Amino acid sequence: MNDQMIAIVRSLYTDVFDTGNCPAVNSHYHDDAICHFNGKDLSIESLKSSMRDFVEAHTDIETKIESVFASGDRTFARLTRSVTEKASGVRRQIQLMVEKRFVGNKVQELWFMVDDEQYRTTWDR
């Protein structure tokens, strides 16, 4: 199961997020999945909405997986996301830490932290 969970999160971090393929999230998350971010609990619909907003505001989105591992029903990852802001053309890097809890072969719960103020406001709704 650990290899399967790692394959799913790798796909979510690169293939899905970098392309803005929000509908693909449905196949990897339970309908009632919860995302914990900055003391708020976001629904899966809010997560997808924030993801769409982020992708619409940026181009050249690339996610480098610095490390990822699985233990029990969880995966842990450290990521570097490089993006170009569409409005300003400024290229920047964002550091993320993400933990996902799986039930079966889908994500039920996730926690994430980012080191970028602008990124935090995108997700802080």
mmCIF file with all atom_site columns, C-alpha atoms in Angstrom:
data_model
loop_
_atom_site.group_PDB
_atom_site.id
_atom_site.type_symbol
_atom_site.label_atom_id
_atom_site.label_alt_id
_atom_site.label_comp_id
_atom_site.label_asym_id
_atom_site.label_entity_id
_atom_site.label_seq_id
_atom_site.pdbx_PDB_ins_code
_atom_site.Cartn_x
_atom_site.Cartn_y
_atom_site.Cartn_z
_atom_site.occupancy
_atom_site.B_iso_or_equiv
_atom_site.pdbx_formal_charge
_atom_site.auth_seq_id
_atom_site.auth_comp_id
_atom_site.auth_asym_id
_atom_site.auth_atom_id
_atom_site.pdbx_PDB_model_num
ATOM 1   C CA . MET A 1 1   ? 0.000   0.000  0.000   1.00 0.00 ? 1   MET A CA 1
ATOM 2   C CA . ASN A 1 2   ? 2.895   2.412  0.718   1.00 0.00 ? 2   ASN A CA 1
ATOM 3   C CA . ASP A 1 3   ? 4.077   2.320  -2.908  1.00 0.00 ? 3   ASP A CA 1
ATOM 4   C CA . GLN A 1 4   ? 0.513   2.953  -4.123  1.00 0.00 ? 4   GLN A CA 1
ATOM 5   C CA . MET A 1 5   ? 0.071   5.925  -1.747  1.00 0.00 ? 5   MET A CA 1
ATOM 6   C CA . ILE A 1 6   ? 3.383   7.422  -2.869  1.00 0.00 ? 6   ILE A CA 1
ATOM 7   C CA . ALA A 1 7   ? 2.402   7.011  -6.537  1.00 0.00 ? 7   ALA A CA 1
ATOM 8   C CA . ILE A 1 8   ? -0.898  8.806  -5.866  1.00 0.00 ? 8   ILE A CA 1
ATOM 9   C CA . VAL A 1 9   ? 0.700   11.751 -4.064  1.00 0.00 ? 9   VAL A CA 1
ATOM 10  C CA . ARG A 1 10  ? 3.398   12.080 -6.722  1.00 0.00 ? 10  ARG A CA 1
ATOM 11  C CA . SER A 1 11  ? 0.652   12.328 -9.334  1.00 0.00 ? 11  SER A CA 1
ATOM 12  C CA . LEU A 1 12  ? -1.301  14.851 -7.248  1.00 0.00 ? 12  LEU A CA 1
ATOM 13  C CA . TYR A 1 13  ? 1.761   17.079 -6.738  1.00 0.00 ? 13  TYR A CA 1
ATOM 14  C CA . THR A 1 14  ? 2.899   17.106 -10.355 1.00 0.00 ? 14  THR A CA 1
ATOM 15  C CA . ASP A 1 15  ? 0.442   15.827 -12.975 1.00 0.00 ? 15  ASP A CA 1
ATOM 16  C CA . VAL A 1 16  ? -2.716  17.164 -11.317 1.00 0.00 ? 16  VAL A CA 1
ATOM 17  C CA . PHE A 1 17  ? -1.682  20.382 -9.572  1.00 0.00 ? 17  PHE A CA 1
ATOM 18  C CA . ASP A 1 18  ? 0.848   21.615 -12.118 1.00 0.00 ? 18  ASP A CA 1
ATOM 19  C CA . THR A 1 19  ? -1.743  21.310 -14.902 1.00 0.00 ? 19  THR A CA 1
ATOM 20  C CA . GLY A 1 20  ? -4.790  22.495 -12.922 1.00 0.00 ? 20  GLY A CA 1
ATOM 21  C CA . ASN A 1 21  ? -6.567  19.218 -13.614 1.00 0.00 ? 21  ASN A CA 1
ATOM 22  C CA . CYS A 1 22  ? -8.988  19.687 -10.710 1.00 0.00 ? 22  CYS A CA 1
ATOM 23  C CA . PRO A 1 23  ? -11.485 16.982 -11.778 1.00 0.00 ? 23  PRO A CA 1
ATOM 24  C CA . ALA A 1 24  ? -8.733  14.382 -11.339 1.00 0.00 ? 24  ALA A CA 1
ATOM 25  C CA . VAL A 1 25  ? -8.735  15.240 -7.634  1.00 0.00 ? 25  VAL A CA 1
ATOM 26  C CA . ASN A 1 26  ? -12.083 13.437 -7.386  1.00 0.00 ? 26  ASN A CA 1
ATOM 27  C CA . SER A 1 27  ? -10.459 10.102 -8.155  1.00 0.00 ? 27  SER A CA 1
ATOM 28  C CA . HIS A 1 28  ? -7.826  10.550 -5.424  1.00 0.00 ? 28  HIS A CA 1
ATOM 29  C CA . TYR A 1 29  ? -9.831  12.119 -2.553  1.00 0.00 ? 29  TYR A CA 1
ATOM 30  C CA . HIS A 1 30  ? -12.897 10.936 -0.666  1.00 0.00 ? 30  HIS A CA 1
ATOM 31  C CA . ASP A 1 31  ? -15.930 13.192 -1.187  1.00 0.00 ? 31  ASP A CA 1
ATOM 32  C CA . ASP A 1 32  ? -15.879 14.201 2.477   1.00 0.00 ? 32  ASP A CA 1
ATOM 33  C CA . ALA A 1 33  ? -12.092 14.687 2.703   1.00 0.00 ? 33  ALA A CA 1
ATOM 34  C CA . ILE A 1 34  ? -10.880 17.493 4.968   1.00 0.00 ? 34  ILE A CA 1
ATOM 35  C CA . CYS A 1 35  ? -7.882  19.746 4.444   1.00 0.00 ? 35  CYS A CA 1
ATOM 36  C CA . HIS A 1 36  ? -6.334  21.402 7.503   1.00 0.00 ? 36  HIS A CA 1
ATOM 37  C CA . PHE A 1 37  ? -4.611  24.680 6.676   1.00 0.00 ? 37  PHE A CA 1
ATOM 38  C CA . ASN A 1 38  ? -3.737  27.586 8.989   1.00 0.00 ? 38  ASN A CA 1
ATOM 39  C CA . GLY A 1 39  ? -6.244  26.501 11.625  1.00 0.00 ? 39  GLY A CA 1
ATOM 40  C CA . LYS A 1 40  ? -9.083  26.153 9.126   1.00 0.00 ? 40  LYS A CA 1
ATOM 41  C CA . ASP A 1 41  ? -10.758 23.046 7.794   1.00 0.00 ? 41  ASP A CA 1
ATOM 42  C CA . LEU A 1 42  ? -11.385 23.219 4.050   1.00 0.00 ? 42  LEU A CA 1
ATOM 43  C CA . SER A 1 43  ? -13.768 20.924 2.210   1.00 0.00 ? 43  SER A CA 1
ATOM 44  C CA . ILE A 1 44  ? -12.625 19.131 -0.916  1.00 0.00 ? 44  ILE A CA 1
ATOM 45  C CA . GLU A 1 45  ? -14.672 21.607 -2.984  1.00 0.00 ? 45  GLU A CA 1
ATOM 46  C CA . SER A 1 46  ? -12.905 24.537 -1.329  1.00 0.00 ? 46  SER A CA 1
ATOM 47  C CA . LEU A 1 47  ? -9.568  22.822 -1.924  1.00 0.00 ? 47  LEU A CA 1
ATOM 48  C CA . LYS A 1 48  ? -10.354 22.428 -5.638  1.00 0.00 ? 48  LYS A CA 1
ATOM 49  C CA . SER A 1 49  ? -11.590 26.018 -5.883  1.00 0.00 ? 49  SER A CA 1
ATOM 50  C CA . SER A 1 50  ? -8.391  27.338 -4.309  1.00 0.00 ? 50  SER A CA 1
ATOM 51  C CA . MET A 1 51  ? -6.347  25.121 -6.593  1.00 0.00 ? 51  MET A CA 1
ATOM 52  C CA . ARG A 1 52  ? -8.150  26.500 -9.665  1.00 0.00 ? 52  ARG A CA 1
ATOM 53  C CA . ASP A 1 53  ? -7.593  30.083 -8.454  1.00 0.00 ? 53  ASP A CA 1
ATOM 54  C CA . PHE A 1 54  ? -3.896  29.430 -7.919  1.00 0.00 ? 54  PHE A CA 1
ATOM 55  C CA . VAL A 1 55  ? -3.442  27.833 -11.335 1.00 0.00 ? 55  VAL A CA 1
ATOM 56  C CA . GLU A 1 56  ? -5.349  30.689 -13.017 1.00 0.00 ? 56  GLU A CA 1
ATOM 57  C CA . ALA A 1 57  ? -3.031  33.264 -11.397 1.00 0.00 ? 57  ALA A CA 1
ATOM 58  C CA . HIS A 1 58  ? 0.230   31.501 -12.338 1.00 0.00 ? 58  HIS A CA 1
ATOM 59  C CA . THR A 1 59  ? 2.000   29.932 -15.278 1.00 0.00 ? 59  THR A CA 1
ATOM 60  C CA . ASP A 1 60  ? 4.992   27.634 -15.651 1.00 0.00 ? 60  ASP A CA 1
ATOM 61  C CA . ILE A 1 61  ? 3.997   25.750 -12.491 1.00 0.00 ? 61  ILE A CA 1
ATOM 62  C CA . GLU A 1 62  ? 6.574   23.109 -11.627 1.00 0.00 ? 62  GLU A CA 1
ATOM 63  C CA . THR A 1 63  ? 6.635   21.016 -8.491  1.00 0.00 ? 63  THR A CA 1
ATOM 64  C CA . LYS A 1 64  ? 9.830   19.344 -7.349  1.00 0.00 ? 64  LYS A CA 1
ATOM 65  C CA . ILE A 1 65  ? 9.358   16.609 -4.779  1.00 0.00 ? 65  ILE A CA 1
ATOM 66  C CA . GLU A 1 66  ? 12.281  17.066 -2.418  1.00 0.00 ? 66  GLU A CA 1
ATOM 67  C CA . SER A 1 67  ? 11.302  14.070 -0.281  1.00 0.00 ? 67  SER A CA 1
ATOM 68  C CA . VAL A 1 68  ? 8.311   11.788 0.112   1.00 0.00 ? 68  VAL A CA 1
ATOM 69  C CA . PHE A 1 69  ? 7.724   8.723  2.241   1.00 0.00 ? 69  PHE A CA 1
ATOM 70  C CA . ALA A 1 70  ? 4.853   6.671  3.602   1.00 0.00 ? 70  ALA A CA 1
ATOM 71  C CA . SER A 1 71  ? 4.236   5.195  7.019   1.00 0.00 ? 71  SER A CA 1
ATOM 72  C CA . GLY A 1 72  ? 1.097   3.308  7.951   1.00 0.00 ? 72  GLY A CA 1
ATOM 73  C CA . ASP A 1 73  ? -1.873  5.142  6.434   1.00 0.00 ? 73  ASP A CA 1
ATOM 74  C CA . ARG A 1 74  ? 0.024   8.433  5.829   1.00 0.00 ? 74  ARG A CA 1
ATOM 75  C CA . THR A 1 75  ? 2.367   10.063 3.368   1.00 0.00 ? 75  THR A CA 1
ATOM 76  C CA . PHE A 1 76  ? 4.692   12.952 4.148   1.00 0.00 ? 76  PHE A CA 1
ATOM 77  C CA . ALA A 1 77  ? 6.290   15.215 1.557   1.00 0.00 ? 77  ALA A CA 1
ATOM 78  C CA . ARG A 1 78  ? 8.486   18.288 1.269   1.00 0.00 ? 78  ARG A CA 1
ATOM 79  C CA . LEU A 1 79  ? 7.978   20.160 -1.984  1.00 0.00 ? 79  LEU A CA 1
ATOM 80  C CA . THR A 1 80  ? 9.376   23.132 -3.863  1.00 0.00 ? 80  THR A CA 1
ATOM 81  C CA . ARG A 1 81  ? 6.837   24.705 -6.205  1.00 0.00 ? 81  ARG A CA 1
ATOM 82  C CA . SER A 1 82  ? 8.232   27.142 -8.792  1.00 0.00 ? 82  SER A CA 1
ATOM 83  C CA . VAL A 1 83  ? 5.703   29.456 -10.433 1.00 0.00 ? 83  VAL A CA 1
ATOM 84  C CA . THR A 1 84  ? 5.501   32.575 -12.564 1.00 0.00 ? 84  THR A CA 1
ATOM 85  C CA . GLU A 1 85  ? 2.863   35.128 -11.603 1.00 0.00 ? 85  GLU A CA 1
ATOM 86  C CA . LYS A 1 86  ? 0.781   35.931 -14.681 1.00 0.00 ? 86  LYS A CA 1
ATOM 87  C CA . ALA A 1 87  ? 0.107   39.528 -13.605 1.00 0.00 ? 87  ALA A CA 1
ATOM 88  C CA . SER A 1 88  ? 3.716   40.544 -12.913 1.00 0.00 ? 88  SER A CA 1
ATOM 89  C CA . GLY A 1 89  ? 5.814   37.940 -14.696 1.00 0.00 ? 89  GLY A CA 1
ATOM 90  C CA . VAL A 1 90  ? 7.762   37.407 -11.453 1.00 0.00 ? 90  VAL A CA 1
ATOM 91  C CA . ARG A 1 91  ? 9.135   33.900 -10.945 1.00 0.00 ? 91  ARG A CA 1
ATOM 92  C CA . ARG A 1 92  ? 9.196   32.622 -7.365  1.00 0.00 ? 92  ARG A CA 1
ATOM 93  C CA . GLN A 1 93  ? 9.632   29.463 -5.331  1.00 0.00 ? 93  GLN A CA 1
ATOM 94  C CA . ILE A 1 94  ? 7.291   28.199 -2.648  1.00 0.00 ? 94  ILE A CA 1
ATOM 95  C CA . GLN A 1 95  ? 8.227   25.604 -0.024  1.00 0.00 ? 95  GLN A CA 1
ATOM 96  C CA . LEU A 1 96  ? 5.522   23.209 1.228   1.00 0.00 ? 96  LEU A CA 1
ATOM 97  C CA . MET A 1 97  ? 5.193   20.419 3.789   1.00 0.00 ? 97  MET A CA 1
ATOM 98  C CA . VAL A 1 98  ? 2.246   18.063 3.317   1.00 0.00 ? 98  VAL A CA 1
ATOM 99  C CA . GLU A 1 99  ? 0.859   15.113 5.261   1.00 0.00 ? 99  GLU A CA 1
ATOM 100 C CA . LYS A 1 100 ? -1.959  13.021 3.797   1.00 0.00 ? 100 LYS A CA 1
ATOM 101 C CA . ARG A 1 101 ? -3.981  10.319 5.573   1.00 0.00 ? 101 ARG A CA 1
ATOM 102 C CA . PHE A 1 102 ? -5.411  7.590  3.395   1.00 0.00 ? 102 PHE A CA 1
ATOM 103 C CA . VAL A 1 103 ? -8.500  5.478  3.924   1.00 0.00 ? 103 VAL A CA 1
ATOM 104 C CA . GLY A 1 104 ? -8.419  2.714  1.375   1.00 0.00 ? 104 GLY A CA 1
ATOM 105 C CA . ASN A 1 105 ? -6.740  4.042  -1.729  1.00 0.00 ? 105 ASN A CA 1
ATOM 106 C CA . LYS A 1 106 ? -7.982  7.651  -1.387  1.00 0.00 ? 106 LYS A CA 1
ATOM 107 C CA . VAL A 1 107 ? -6.992  10.660 0.700   1.00 0.00 ? 107 VAL A CA 1
ATOM 108 C CA . GLN A 1 108 ? -9.357  11.303 3.624   1.00 0.00 ? 108 GLN A CA 1
ATOM 109 C CA . GLU A 1 109 ? -7.454  14.063 5.396   1.00 0.00 ? 109 GLU A CA 1
ATOM 110 C CA . LEU A 1 110 ? -4.500  16.314 4.742   1.00 0.00 ? 110 LEU A CA 1
ATOM 111 C CA . TRP A 1 111 ? -2.465  18.944 6.527   1.00 0.00 ? 111 TRP A CA 1
ATOM 112 C CA . PHE A 1 112 ? -0.192  21.403 4.803   1.00 0.00 ? 112 PHE A CA 1
ATOM 113 C CA . MET A 1 113 ? 2.057   24.358 5.540   1.00 0.00 ? 113 MET A CA 1
ATOM 114 C CA . VAL A 1 114 ? 3.594   26.887 3.156   1.00 0.00 ? 114 VAL A CA 1
ATOM 115 C CA . ASP A 1 115 ? 6.282   29.524 3.606   1.00 0.00 ? 115 ASP A CA 1
ATOM 116 C CA . ASP A 1 116 ? 4.794   32.053 1.170   1.00 0.00 ? 116 ASP A CA 1
ATOM 117 C CA . GLU A 1 117 ? 2.375   34.801 2.254   1.00 0.00 ? 117 GLU A CA 1
ATOM 118 C CA . GLN A 1 118 ? 0.720   35.158 -1.145  1.00 0.00 ? 118 GLN A CA 1
ATOM 119 C CA . TYR A 1 119 ? 0.228   31.416 -1.438  1.00 0.00 ? 119 TYR A CA 1
ATOM 120 C CA . ARG A 1 120 ? -1.259  31.296 2.077   1.00 0.00 ? 120 ARG A CA 1
ATOM 121 C CA . THR A 1 121 ? -3.899  33.903 1.189   1.00 0.00 ? 121 THR A CA 1
ATOM 122 C CA . THR A 1 122 ? -4.948  31.864 -1.855  1.00 0.00 ? 122 THR A CA 1
ATOM 123 C CA . TRP A 1 123 ? -5.750  28.917 0.403   1.00 0.00 ? 123 TRP A CA 1
ATOM 124 C CA . ASP A 1 124 ? -6.836  30.828 3.496   1.00 0.00 ? 124 ASP A CA 1
ATOM 125 C CA . ARG A 1 125 ? -10.593 31.012 2.910   1.00 0.00 ? 125 ARG A CA 1
#
